[in-house]
Coordinates of C-alpha atoms in Angstrom, one line a residue:
M1 CA -9.0 3.6 -11.2
H2 CA -5.9 5.8 -11.0
S3 CA -6.3 6.3 -7.3
E4 CA -6.9 2.6 -6.6
N5 CA -3.7 1.7 -8.5
G6 CA -1.8 4.3 -6.5
S7 CA -3.1 2.9 -3.2
L8 CA -2.2 -0.6 -4.3
A9 CA 1.3 0.4 -5.3
A10 CA 1.8 2.0 -1.9
T11 CA 0.6 -1.1 -0.2
I12 CA 2.8 -3.4 -2.2
M13 CA 5.9 -1.3 -1.9
G14 CA 5.3 -1.1 1.9
L15 CA 5.1 -4.8 2.5
S16 CA 8.1 -5.8 4.7
L17 CA 10.0 -9.1 5.0
V18 CA 8.2 -11.8 7.0
R19 CA 11.1 -14.2 6.7
R20 CA 13.8 -14.9 4.2
L21 CA 11.9 -17.2 1.9
L22 CA 8.6 -15.6 2.4
V23 CA 9.7 -12.4 0.6
A24 CA 9.4 -14.3 -2.7
F25 CA 5.6 -14.3 -2.4
S26 CA 3.6 -12.1 -4.7
L27 CA 0.0 -10.7 -4.6
A28 CA -2.4 -11.6 -7.4
V29 CA -3.6 -8.3 -8.8
F30 CA -6.8 -8.3 -10.8
S31 CA -7.1 -5.2 -12.8
A32 CA -10.4 -4.0 -14.3
T33 CA -9.2 -5.1 -17.7
I34 CA -8.7 -8.7 -16.5
V35 CA -12.2 -9.1 -15.0
A36 CA -14.2 -7.0 -17.5
G37 CA -16.4 -9.0 -19.8
T38 CA -17.6 -12.6 -19.8
A39 CA -15.7 -13.5 -23.0
Q40 CA -12.4 -12.2 -21.6
A41 CA -13.0 -13.9 -18.3
Q42 CA -13.5 -17.2 -20.1
S43 CA -10.3 -16.6 -22.0
E44 CA -8.3 -15.9 -18.8
I45 CA -9.1 -19.4 -17.3
R46 CA -7.5 -21.2 -20.2
I47 CA -4.5 -23.4 -19.4
A48 CA -1.1 -21.7 -19.8
A49 CA 1.0 -24.6 -18.8
V50 CA 0.8 -28.1 -17.2
V51 CA 3.7 -28.8 -14.8
N52 CA 3.8 -32.6 -14.2
D53 CA 0.1 -32.9 -13.2
D54 CA -0.6 -29.4 -12.0
I55 CA -2.1 -26.5 -14.0
I56 CA -1.0 -22.9 -14.3
S57 CA -3.8 -20.9 -15.8
V58 CA -3.7 -17.8 -18.0
L59 CA -5.3 -16.0 -15.1
D60 CA -2.4 -16.9 -12.8
V61 CA 0.1 -15.5 -15.3
A62 CA -1.9 -12.3 -15.8
A63 CA -2.4 -11.7 -12.1
R64 CA 1.3 -12.2 -11.3
T65 CA 2.3 -9.9 -14.2
E66 CA 0.1 -7.1 -13.0
L67 CA 1.6 -7.4 -9.5
I68 CA 5.1 -7.1 -10.8
I69 CA 4.3 -4.1 -13.0
V70 CA 2.5 -2.3 -10.1
S71 CA 5.1 -3.1 -7.4
S72 CA 8.2 -2.3 -9.5
G73 CA 7.0 0.9 -11.1
M74 CA 7.0 -0.4 -14.7
E75 CA 4.8 1.2 -17.3
R76 CA 1.4 -0.5 -17.2
V77 CA 1.0 -1.3 -20.9
D78 CA 0.7 -4.4 -23.0
A79 CA 4.3 -4.1 -24.3
T80 CA 5.6 -4.4 -20.7
R81 CA 3.4 -7.4 -20.0
Q82 CA 4.8 -9.1 -23.1
R83 CA 8.4 -8.4 -22.2
I84 CA 8.2 -10.0 -18.8
N85 CA 5.8 -12.8 -19.7
N86 CA 8.5 -15.5 -20.1
Q87 CA 10.1 -14.8 -16.7
V88 CA 6.7 -14.7 -15.0
M89 CA 6.0 -18.2 -16.3
R90 CA 9.4 -19.4 -15.1
S91 CA 8.7 -18.1 -11.6
L92 CA 5.3 -19.8 -11.5
I93 CA 6.7 -23.1 -12.8
D94 CA 9.4 -23.0 -10.1
E95 CA 6.8 -22.4 -7.4
T96 CA 4.7 -25.3 -8.6
L97 CA 7.7 -27.6 -8.5
Q98 CA 8.5 -26.5 -5.0
I99 CA 4.9 -27.2 -3.8
Q100 CA 5.0 -30.6 -5.5
E101 CA 8.2 -31.6 -3.8
A102 CA 6.9 -30.6 -0.4
K103 CA 3.9 -32.9 -1.0
R104 CA 6.1 -35.7 -2.1
L105 CA 8.0 -35.5 1.2
G106 CA 4.8 -35.4 3.2
I107 CA 5.4 -31.8 4.3
E108 CA 2.2 -30.0 5.3
I109 CA 1.9 -26.4 6.1
S110 CA -1.1 -25.8 8.4
E111 CA -3.6 -23.0 7.8
D112 CA -2.7 -21.7 11.2
E113 CA 0.9 -21.2 10.0
V114 CA -0.3 -19.4 6.9
S115 CA -2.7 -17.2 8.9
Q116 CA 0.1 -16.3 11.3
A117 CA 2.3 -15.2 8.3
F118 CA -0.6 -13.4 6.7
A119 CA -1.2 -11.5 10.0
Q120 CA 2.5 -10.7 10.2
V121 CA 2.3 -9.0 6.7
A122 CA -0.9 -7.2 7.8
G123 CA 0.9 -6.0 11.0
N124 CA 3.8 -4.7 9.0
N125 CA 1.2 -2.4 7.3
N126 CA -0.3 -1.4 10.6
L127 CA -3.5 -3.3 9.9
S128 CA -5.3 -6.3 11.4
A129 CA -5.6 -9.4 9.3
E130 CA -9.2 -8.6 8.6
Q131 CA -8.4 -5.0 7.7
F132 CA -5.6 -6.1 5.4
E133 CA -7.8 -8.6 3.7
E134 CA -10.5 -6.0 3.0
A135 CA -7.8 -3.6 1.7
L136 CA -6.6 -6.2 -0.7
R137 CA -10.1 -7.0 -2.0
S138 CA -10.9 -3.3 -2.4
S139 CA -7.8 -2.9 -4.5
G140 CA -8.7 -5.9 -6.7
V141 CA -6.4 -8.3 -5.0
L142 CA -7.5 -11.9 -4.0
P143 CA -6.3 -12.6 -0.5
E144 CA -6.6 -16.3 -1.2
T145 CA -3.8 -16.0 -3.8
L146 CA -1.5 -14.3 -1.3
R147 CA -2.3 -17.1 1.2
A148 CA -1.5 -19.8 -1.4
Q149 CA 1.8 -18.2 -2.2
I150 CA 2.8 -17.8 1.4
K151 CA 2.0 -21.5 1.9
A152 CA 4.3 -22.4 -1.1
S153 CA 7.1 -20.3 0.3
L154 CA 6.8 -21.9 3.8
A155 CA 6.7 -25.3 2.2
W156 CA 9.9 -24.8 0.2
S157 CA 11.6 -23.4 3.3
A158 CA 10.6 -26.6 5.1
V159 CA 11.9 -28.8 2.2
V160 CA 15.3 -27.1 2.3
G161 CA 15.4 -27.4 6.1
R162 CA 14.6 -31.1 6.1
R163 CA 16.6 -32.2 3.1
L164 CA 19.6 -29.9 3.1
A165 CA 20.4 -28.3 6.4
A166 CA 21.5 -31.6 8.0
Q167 CA 23.9 -32.2 5.1
V168 CA 25.8 -29.0 5.8
S169 CA 28.6 -28.6 8.3
V170 CA 31.5 -26.0 8.6
D171 CA 34.7 -27.1 10.2
E172 CA 37.3 -25.0 12.0
E173 CA 39.7 -25.2 9.1
E174 CA 37.2 -23.6 6.7
I175 CA 36.6 -20.8 9.2
D176 CA 40.3 -20.3 9.6
E177 CA 40.7 -20.1 5.8
A178 CA 37.8 -17.7 5.4
M179 CA 39.1 -15.4 8.2
A180 CA 42.6 -15.5 6.6
R181 CA 41.1 -14.4 3.3
I182 CA 39.2 -11.5 5.0
A183 CA 42.4 -10.3 6.7
A184 CA 44.7 -10.9 3.8
R185 CA 43.8 -7.7 1.9
P186 CA 42.7 -5.2 4.4
L187 CA 43.3 -2.2 2.1
D188 CA 41.5 -3.5 -1.0
P189 CA 38.8 -1.2 -2.3
E190 CA 35.3 -2.2 -1.4
V191 CA 32.1 -2.1 -3.4
R192 CA 28.4 -2.3 -2.4
F193 CA 26.3 -3.7 -5.2
S194 CA 23.0 -5.4 -6.0
E195 CA 22.4 -8.4 -8.3
I196 CA 19.8 -10.2 -10.3
F197 CA 20.6 -13.8 -11.2
L198 CA 18.8 -16.2 -13.7
S199 CA 20.2 -19.7 -13.9
V200 CA 20.8 -21.7 -17.1
D201 CA 20.1 -25.3 -16.3
N202 CA 20.2 -26.5 -19.9
P203 CA 22.4 -25.1 -22.7
A204 CA 19.3 -25.2 -24.9
Q205 CA 17.8 -22.5 -22.7
D206 CA 20.7 -20.1 -23.0
G207 CA 19.2 -17.9 -25.6
E208 CA 15.8 -17.7 -23.8
I209 CA 17.4 -16.8 -20.4
R210 CA 19.7 -14.2 -22.1
D211 CA 16.7 -12.6 -23.7
S212 CA 14.8 -12.6 -20.4
I213 CA 17.6 -10.9 -18.5
R214 CA 18.0 -8.3 -21.3
R215 CA 14.3 -7.5 -21.0
L216 CA 14.5 -7.1 -17.3
R217 CA 17.5 -4.8 -17.7
N218 CA 15.5 -2.7 -20.2
Q219 CA 12.6 -2.5 -17.8
I220 CA 14.9 -1.2 -15.0
L221 CA 16.5 1.3 -17.4
D222 CA 13.0 2.5 -18.3
G223 CA 12.3 3.4 -14.6
G224 CA 11.5 0.0 -13.0
S225 CA 12.7 -0.7 -9.5
F226 CA 15.8 -2.9 -9.4
Q227 CA 14.9 -4.1 -5.9
S228 CA 11.3 -5.1 -6.9
V229 CA 12.5 -6.9 -10.0
A230 CA 15.2 -8.7 -8.0
R231 CA 12.6 -9.8 -5.4
Q232 CA 10.3 -11.2 -8.0
F233 CA 12.7 -12.8 -10.4
S234 CA 16.2 -13.3 -9.1
E235 CA 17.4 -16.7 -8.1
A236 CA 20.3 -15.5 -6.0
P237 CA 20.2 -15.7 -2.2
S238 CA 20.1 -11.9 -2.1
A239 CA 16.7 -11.8 -3.7
P240 CA 14.8 -11.3 -0.5
N241 CA 16.9 -8.2 0.1
G242 CA 16.1 -6.7 -3.3
G243 CA 19.3 -8.1 -4.6
G244 CA 21.5 -6.2 -2.2
V245 CA 24.8 -7.9 -1.5
G246 CA 26.4 -5.4 0.9
W247 CA 30.0 -4.2 1.2
T248 CA 32.5 -6.6 -0.4
R249 CA 36.2 -6.4 -1.0
Q250 CA 36.5 -6.2 -4.8
A251 CA 39.5 -8.6 -4.8
Q252 CA 37.2 -11.3 -3.4
L253 CA 34.7 -11.1 -6.2
P254 CA 34.8 -13.2 -9.4
R255 CA 37.0 -11.5 -12.0
E256 CA 34.1 -10.7 -14.4
F257 CA 32.2 -9.1 -11.5
G258 CA 35.1 -6.8 -10.6
T259 CA 35.7 -5.9 -14.3
A260 CA 32.0 -5.0 -14.8
L261 CA 31.7 -3.0 -11.5
D262 CA 34.9 -1.0 -12.4
Q263 CA 33.0 0.3 -15.5
L264 CA 30.0 1.5 -13.6
D265 CA 29.2 4.7 -11.9
R266 CA 27.0 4.7 -8.8
G267 CA 23.5 3.6 -9.6
E268 CA 24.3 2.2 -13.1
V269 CA 23.4 -1.3 -14.2
S270 CA 25.7 -3.7 -16.0
L271 CA 25.1 -5.5 -19.2
P272 CA 24.2 -9.1 -18.7
L273 CA 27.1 -11.2 -17.5
R274 CA 27.4 -14.9 -18.5
T275 CA 28.8 -17.1 -15.8
P276 CA 29.0 -20.9 -15.6
M277 CA 25.7 -21.0 -13.6
G278 CA 23.7 -18.4 -15.6
Y279 CA 23.3 -14.7 -16.2
Y280 CA 23.7 -11.8 -13.8
L281 CA 22.8 -8.1 -13.8
L282 CA 24.9 -6.0 -11.4
R283 CA 24.1 -2.5 -10.1
L284 CA 26.8 -0.5 -8.3
D285 CA 25.3 1.0 -5.2
N286 CA 28.5 2.6 -3.7
R287 CA 32.3 2.4 -3.7
R288 CA 34.8 3.2 -1.0
S289 CA 38.6 3.0 -0.4
G290 CA 40.0 0.1 1.4
Q291 CA 41.1 2.1 4.5
R292 CA 40.7 -0.1 7.5
V293 CA 37.8 0.9 9.7
T294 CA 39.0 1.3 13.3
G295 CA 37.5 2.1 16.6
P296 CA 35.0 0.3 18.9
Q297 CA 32.2 -1.9 17.6
Y298 CA 28.6 -1.1 18.8
D299 CA 26.2 -4.0 19.2
I300 CA 22.9 -2.3 18.2
V301 CA 19.3 -3.3 18.2
Q302 CA 16.3 -1.3 17.1
V303 CA 12.5 -1.0 16.8
F304 CA 12.0 0.1 13.2
L305 CA 8.5 1.4 12.4
P306 CA 8.0 1.5 8.6
V307 CA 6.3 4.2 6.7
N308 CA 4.5 3.0 3.5
N309 CA 4.3 6.4 1.9
P310 CA 7.4 8.6 2.7
A311 CA 5.7 11.6 1.2
D312 CA 2.8 11.4 3.7
G313 CA 3.7 13.7 6.6
A314 CA 0.8 12.5 8.7
E315 CA 2.0 8.9 8.5
F316 CA 5.5 9.9 9.6
A317 CA 4.0 11.9 12.5
A318 CA 1.9 8.9 13.6
Q319 CA 4.9 6.6 13.5
E320 CA 7.0 9.1 15.5
S321 CA 4.3 9.2 18.1
L322 CA 4.3 5.4 18.3
A323 CA 8.1 5.5 18.5
R324 CA 8.0 7.9 21.5
S325 CA 5.7 5.4 23.2
V326 CA 8.1 2.6 22.5
Q327 CA 11.0 4.7 23.8
E328 CA 9.2 5.2 27.1
S329 CA 8.3 1.5 27.5
I330 CA 11.7 -0.2 26.9
R331 CA 14.4 -0.5 29.6
G332 CA 16.9 -2.9 28.0
C333 CA 17.8 -4.9 24.9
E334 CA 15.4 -7.7 25.9
D335 CA 12.6 -5.2 25.8
V336 CA 13.5 -4.1 22.3
V337 CA 13.3 -7.7 21.1
R338 CA 10.0 -8.2 22.9
V339 CA 8.4 -5.0 21.4
H340 CA 9.7 -6.0 18.0
R341 CA 7.9 -9.3 18.3
E342 CA 4.7 -7.8 19.8
L343 CA 4.4 -5.3 17.0
N344 CA 4.8 -8.1 14.4
L345 CA 7.7 -6.1 12.8
S346 CA 9.7 -7.7 10.0
G347 CA 13.3 -8.9 9.8
S348 CA 15.5 -8.9 12.9
P349 CA 15.7 -6.2 15.6
S350 CA 19.5 -6.6 15.5
L351 CA 21.7 -4.3 13.4
G352 CA 24.7 -6.4 14.3
R353 CA 28.1 -5.0 15.3
L354 CA 29.0 -1.7 13.6
R355 CA 31.8 0.7 13.8
S356 CA 31.1 4.4 13.4
G357 CA 32.5 4.5 9.8
D358 CA 30.1 1.7 8.8
M359 CA 26.9 3.4 10.2
A360 CA 24.3 5.3 8.2
P361 CA 24.6 9.0 9.0
Q362 CA 21.4 9.1 11.1
I363 CA 22.8 6.2 13.3
R364 CA 26.3 7.7 13.5
A365 CA 24.8 10.9 14.8
V366 CA 23.1 9.1 17.7
V367 CA 24.9 5.9 18.7
P368 CA 28.4 6.9 19.8
S369 CA 27.0 9.2 22.6
L370 CA 24.2 6.8 23.6
P371 CA 24.7 5.0 26.9
V372 CA 24.5 1.2 26.9
G373 CA 20.9 0.0 27.5
Q374 CA 19.3 3.4 27.0
P375 CA 16.8 4.0 24.2
S376 CA 17.4 6.8 21.7
Q377 CA 15.0 9.5 20.8
P378 CA 13.0 8.6 17.6
V379 CA 15.3 8.7 14.6
R380 CA 13.8 9.4 11.2
F381 CA 14.9 7.5 8.1
D382 CA 13.6 7.7 4.5
G383 CA 11.5 4.6 5.0
G384 CA 10.4 4.9 8.6
V385 CA 11.2 5.8 12.2
A386 CA 13.5 3.9 14.6
V387 CA 14.3 3.7 18.3
L388 CA 17.9 2.5 18.7
M389 CA 19.7 0.9 21.6
V390 CA 23.3 -0.1 22.2
C391 CA 23.5 -3.4 23.9
K392 CA 27.3 -3.5 24.4
I393 CA 30.5 -1.8 23.1
L394 CA 33.4 -3.9 22.0
E395 CA 36.7 -2.1 22.1
A396 CA 39.1 -2.5 19.1
T397 CA 41.4 -5.5 19.4
A398 CA 44.4 -6.8 17.6
A399 CA 42.1 -8.7 15.3
G400 CA 41.1 -5.3 13.8
D401 CA 37.9 -5.4 11.9
L402 CA 37.7 -9.1 11.6
P403 CA 34.2 -10.5 12.2
P404 CA 33.5 -13.0 15.0
R405 CA 34.2 -16.6 14.1
E406 CA 30.5 -17.5 14.7
E407 CA 29.5 -14.9 12.2
V408 CA 31.9 -16.3 9.6
S409 CA 30.7 -19.8 10.3
G410 CA 27.1 -18.8 9.9
N411 CA 27.8 -17.1 6.6
L412 CA 29.7 -20.2 5.3
R413 CA 26.8 -22.4 6.3
R414 CA 24.2 -20.2 4.6
E415 CA 26.3 -20.1 1.4
K416 CA 26.5 -23.9 1.3
I417 CA 22.7 -24.3 1.9
D418 CA 21.9 -21.7 -0.8
I419 CA 24.1 -23.5 -3.3
L420 CA 22.5 -26.9 -2.5
A421 CA 19.0 -25.4 -2.6
R422 CA 19.7 -23.9 -6.1
R423 CA 20.9 -27.3 -7.3
Y424 CA 17.9 -29.0 -5.8
L425 CA 15.5 -26.7 -7.7
R426 CA 17.6 -27.2 -10.9
D427 CA 17.2 -31.0 -10.6
L428 CA 13.5 -30.6 -10.1
R429 CA 13.3 -28.5 -13.3
R430 CA 15.3 -31.1 -15.3
A431 CA 13.1 -33.9 -14.1
A432 CA 9.8 -32.1 -14.6
I433 CA 7.4 -32.6 -17.6
V434 CA 6.3 -29.1 -18.5
D435 CA 3.6 -28.7 -21.3
M436 CA 3.4 -25.1 -22.4
R437 CA -0.1 -24.3 -23.7
G438 CA -0.3 -20.5 -23.8

């Protein structure tokens, strides 16, 4: 049993992003304790909650709970299950509401779409869909549950796209104001942090949500993975990235965020912060002075080959061999994009435009001397192996380190859509009839 759990944990931790809203999916993990014994099996199919007309079973809750414990490195004991039970229920209720709204709008996700996404996840683990399905079953995981949750995530993405995207526009004045704010304090200290957010839609829920976020914090302090907890529970737009927000000028943050981050050392997690929208946990990932980053910008793309178990030297060697084959086959940035697609790799092949001071050390050691359009030798990172390519070099201009206007516009648009999507789900919660049975 121990070896099976270890293999399952490695598989789950190795799963990469399929798309932004797909990362919220979870596997249904069926431990031996869940399926052992007829009497217990009968108990597990009891109703835990009825959401409008749809049922969430005790088995659904138990399966999701086991996944979270395994994937986040929490201690696999009953006390842990009890501590996260309420938030697991909240997540399952939200998914049920999202599926119901898609049905109401006549949105259908085909089995072909689900199969394509499932195959993409399998490809990220260097497996065919059939091999991945067998690996899940052998670890006590029902592939049907993963497929159902992929379908729910795709459906909600379609709902947001249909109902909200057309409502959002960004005008030139907004872009001007945003760029002025970015340029206004070029020497402000910057912080890189991660967040977990739980909304409070009704004041009557305040105590329950406060207790939930306290329990999540305790689990993280006890050794749980902040990133995994954020992916499973956080309602912030950063959830698919494990809660990571990236570098931000501290002066641009809400005052309570800045105050909390000032009190943290690198890697520490804040106490719960109450805001008008709900509760946050913040983790300080890094801090740097506000000295302006100068020099040219490098427009970089990559083929990144993930390694599920960084301690496995054989797996690293296999990925480095594949990376050398990739290096020999690509002749330009278009080839990088093509290979990224053909290998079913997650995320985007683009690293964006980076200056030397903003690069990870491994990238900084390679990119400045790499000719445009030429692939690098395989570069090893903690989580995998990459082949890098510079598509263009943009020399420093009078605008300094200001981002392109289209990038600012895109960020503003995403922020607006995220806010509307959060309100949309809040309204669904308020209108729902939820009968808790468990």
